[in-house]
mmCIF file of C-alpha atoms in Angstrom:
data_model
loop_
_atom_site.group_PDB
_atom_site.id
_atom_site.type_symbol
_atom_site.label_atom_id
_atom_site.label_comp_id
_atom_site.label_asym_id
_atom_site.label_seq_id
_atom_site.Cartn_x
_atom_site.Cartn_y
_atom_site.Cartn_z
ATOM 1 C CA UNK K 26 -149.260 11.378 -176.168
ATOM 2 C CA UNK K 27 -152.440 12.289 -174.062
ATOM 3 C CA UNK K 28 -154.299 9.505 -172.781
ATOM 4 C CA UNK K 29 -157.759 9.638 -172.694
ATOM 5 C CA UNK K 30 -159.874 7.712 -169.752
ATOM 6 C CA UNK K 31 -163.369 7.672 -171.173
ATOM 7 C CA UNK K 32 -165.839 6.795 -167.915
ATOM 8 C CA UNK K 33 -169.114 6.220 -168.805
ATOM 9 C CA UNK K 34 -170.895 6.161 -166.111
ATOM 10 C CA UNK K 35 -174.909 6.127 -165.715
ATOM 11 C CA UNK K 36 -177.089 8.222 -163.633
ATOM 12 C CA UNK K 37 -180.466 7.740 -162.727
ATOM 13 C CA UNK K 38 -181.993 11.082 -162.268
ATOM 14 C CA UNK K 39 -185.797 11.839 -160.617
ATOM 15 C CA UNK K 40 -188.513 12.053 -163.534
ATOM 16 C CA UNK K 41 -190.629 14.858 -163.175
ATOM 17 C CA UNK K 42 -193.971 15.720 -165.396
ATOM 18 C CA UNK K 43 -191.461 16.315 -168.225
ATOM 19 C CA UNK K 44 -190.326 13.887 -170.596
ATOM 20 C CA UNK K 45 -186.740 12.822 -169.918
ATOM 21 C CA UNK K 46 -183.549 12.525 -171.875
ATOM 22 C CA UNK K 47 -179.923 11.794 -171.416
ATOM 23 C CA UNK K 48 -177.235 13.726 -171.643
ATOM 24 C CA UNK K 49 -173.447 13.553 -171.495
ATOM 25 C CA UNK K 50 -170.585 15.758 -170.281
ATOM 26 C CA UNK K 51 -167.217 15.723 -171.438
ATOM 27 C CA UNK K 52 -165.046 16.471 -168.231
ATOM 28 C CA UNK K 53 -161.036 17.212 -169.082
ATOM 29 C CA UNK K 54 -158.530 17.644 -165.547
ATOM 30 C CA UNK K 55 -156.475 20.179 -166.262
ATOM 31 C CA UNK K 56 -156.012 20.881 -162.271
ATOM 32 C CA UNK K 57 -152.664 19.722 -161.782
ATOM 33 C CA UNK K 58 -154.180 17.366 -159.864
ATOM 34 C CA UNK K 59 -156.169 13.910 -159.651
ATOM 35 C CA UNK K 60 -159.671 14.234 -159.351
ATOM 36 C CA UNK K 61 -160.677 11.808 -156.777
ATOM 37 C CA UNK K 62 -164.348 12.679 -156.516
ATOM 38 C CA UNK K 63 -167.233 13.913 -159.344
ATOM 39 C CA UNK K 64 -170.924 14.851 -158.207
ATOM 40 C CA UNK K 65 -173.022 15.686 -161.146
ATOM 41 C CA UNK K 66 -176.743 17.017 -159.927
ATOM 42 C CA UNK K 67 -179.637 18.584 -161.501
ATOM 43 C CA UNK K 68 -179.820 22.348 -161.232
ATOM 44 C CA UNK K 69 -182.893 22.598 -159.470
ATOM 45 C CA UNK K 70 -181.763 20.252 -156.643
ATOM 46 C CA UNK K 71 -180.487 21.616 -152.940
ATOM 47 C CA UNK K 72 -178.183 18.709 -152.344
ATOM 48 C CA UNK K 73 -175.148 17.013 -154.352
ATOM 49 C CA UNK K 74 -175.902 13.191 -155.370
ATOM 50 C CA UNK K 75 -173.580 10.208 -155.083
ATOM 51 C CA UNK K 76 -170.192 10.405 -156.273
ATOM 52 C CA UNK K 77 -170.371 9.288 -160.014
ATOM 53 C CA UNK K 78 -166.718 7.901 -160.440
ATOM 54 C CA UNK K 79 -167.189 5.372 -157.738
ATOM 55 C CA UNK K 80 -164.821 4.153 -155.559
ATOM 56 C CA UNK K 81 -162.548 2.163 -157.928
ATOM 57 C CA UNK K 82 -162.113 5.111 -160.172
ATOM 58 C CA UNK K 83 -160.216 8.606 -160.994
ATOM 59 C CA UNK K 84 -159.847 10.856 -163.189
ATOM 60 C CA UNK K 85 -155.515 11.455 -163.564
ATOM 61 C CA UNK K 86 -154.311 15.196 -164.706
ATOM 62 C CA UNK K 87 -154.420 15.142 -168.499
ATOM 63 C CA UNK K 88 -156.954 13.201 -168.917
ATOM 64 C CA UNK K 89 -160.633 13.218 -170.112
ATOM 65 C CA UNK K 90 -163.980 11.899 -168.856
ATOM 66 C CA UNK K 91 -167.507 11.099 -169.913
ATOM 67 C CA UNK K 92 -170.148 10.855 -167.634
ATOM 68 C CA UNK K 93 -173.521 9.757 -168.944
ATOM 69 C CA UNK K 94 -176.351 11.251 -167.500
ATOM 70 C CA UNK K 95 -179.354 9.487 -167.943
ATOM 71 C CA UNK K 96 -183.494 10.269 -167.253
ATOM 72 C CA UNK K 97 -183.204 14.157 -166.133
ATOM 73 C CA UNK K 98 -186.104 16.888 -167.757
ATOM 74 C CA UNK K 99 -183.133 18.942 -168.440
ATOM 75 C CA UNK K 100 -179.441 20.276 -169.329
ATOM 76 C CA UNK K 101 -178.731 22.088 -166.243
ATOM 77 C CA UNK K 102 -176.329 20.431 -163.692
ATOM 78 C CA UNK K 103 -174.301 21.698 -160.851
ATOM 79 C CA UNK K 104 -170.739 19.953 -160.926
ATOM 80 C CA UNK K 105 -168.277 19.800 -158.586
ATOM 81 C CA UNK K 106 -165.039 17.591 -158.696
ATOM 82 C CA UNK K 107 -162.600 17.243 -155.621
ATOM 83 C CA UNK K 108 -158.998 16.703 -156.241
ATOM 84 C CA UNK K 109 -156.353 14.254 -154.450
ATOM 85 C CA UNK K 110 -155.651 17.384 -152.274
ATOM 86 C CA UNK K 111 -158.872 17.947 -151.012
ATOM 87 C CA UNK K 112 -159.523 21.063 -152.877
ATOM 88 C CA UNK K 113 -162.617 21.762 -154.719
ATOM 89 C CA UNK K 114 -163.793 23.035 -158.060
ATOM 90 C CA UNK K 115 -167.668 23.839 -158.740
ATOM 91 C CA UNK K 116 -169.654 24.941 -161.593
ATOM 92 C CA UNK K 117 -173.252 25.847 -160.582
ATOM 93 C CA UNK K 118 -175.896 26.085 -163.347
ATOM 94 C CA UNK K 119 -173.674 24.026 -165.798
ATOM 95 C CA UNK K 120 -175.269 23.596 -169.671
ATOM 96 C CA UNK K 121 -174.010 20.043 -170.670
ATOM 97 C CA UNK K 122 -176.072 20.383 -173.728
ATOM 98 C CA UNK K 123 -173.884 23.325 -175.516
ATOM 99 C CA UNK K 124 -170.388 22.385 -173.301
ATOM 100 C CA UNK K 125 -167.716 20.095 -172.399
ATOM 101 C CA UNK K 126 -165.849 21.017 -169.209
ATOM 102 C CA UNK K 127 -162.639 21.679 -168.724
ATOM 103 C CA UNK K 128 -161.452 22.092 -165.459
ATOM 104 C CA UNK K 129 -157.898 24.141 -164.249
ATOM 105 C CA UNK K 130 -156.695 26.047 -161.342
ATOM 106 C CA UNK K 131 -158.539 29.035 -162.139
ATOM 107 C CA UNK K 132 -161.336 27.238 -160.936
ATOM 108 C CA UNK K 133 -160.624 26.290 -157.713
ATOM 109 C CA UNK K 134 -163.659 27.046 -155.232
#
């Protein structure tokens, strides 16, 4: 049976002119791996923001995630996880609004 890790975790985002909303992303590790680190940040930004599972938490091979993303003017993200080997997996441009992501070894950076 698959067990499901449900993180909610919140993110303050930067309000802009437009009005904001929250948003969540589904996030299922299909790597092979454990995914050790998650940085969720808006589209339009040049740098990643704080690692959203926190020390304390991880996100095992199998299993699925839900980060909460609250106060951002849009959908867009760029996401990239990190795995318990060090290697990385990162989806620029990502709509959370229309998808859930699932990440595997085909995606590895």
């Amino acid at each position: 049976m698959k067990k499901t890790l449900f993180l909610f975790v919140a993110l303050f985002g930067f309000s802009v002119a437009a009005v904001a909303e929250d948003y969540y992303v589904n996030i299922t590790n299909n790597t092979g791996y454990t995914i050790e680190y998650l940085y969720v940040s808006p589209g339009n930004s040049d740098e990643w923001q704080d690692d959203v599972l926190g020390e304390e938490n991880v996100l095992p091979n199998g299993s699925t995630g839900r980060v909460i993303l609250t106060g951002y003017s849009g959908p867009i993200f760029d996401i990239r996880v990190e795995d318990n080997e060090g290697d990385t997996y990162t989806f620029p441009a990502f709509n959370v609004k229309e998808y859930d992501l699932v990440v595997g070894p085909d995606d590895i950076d």
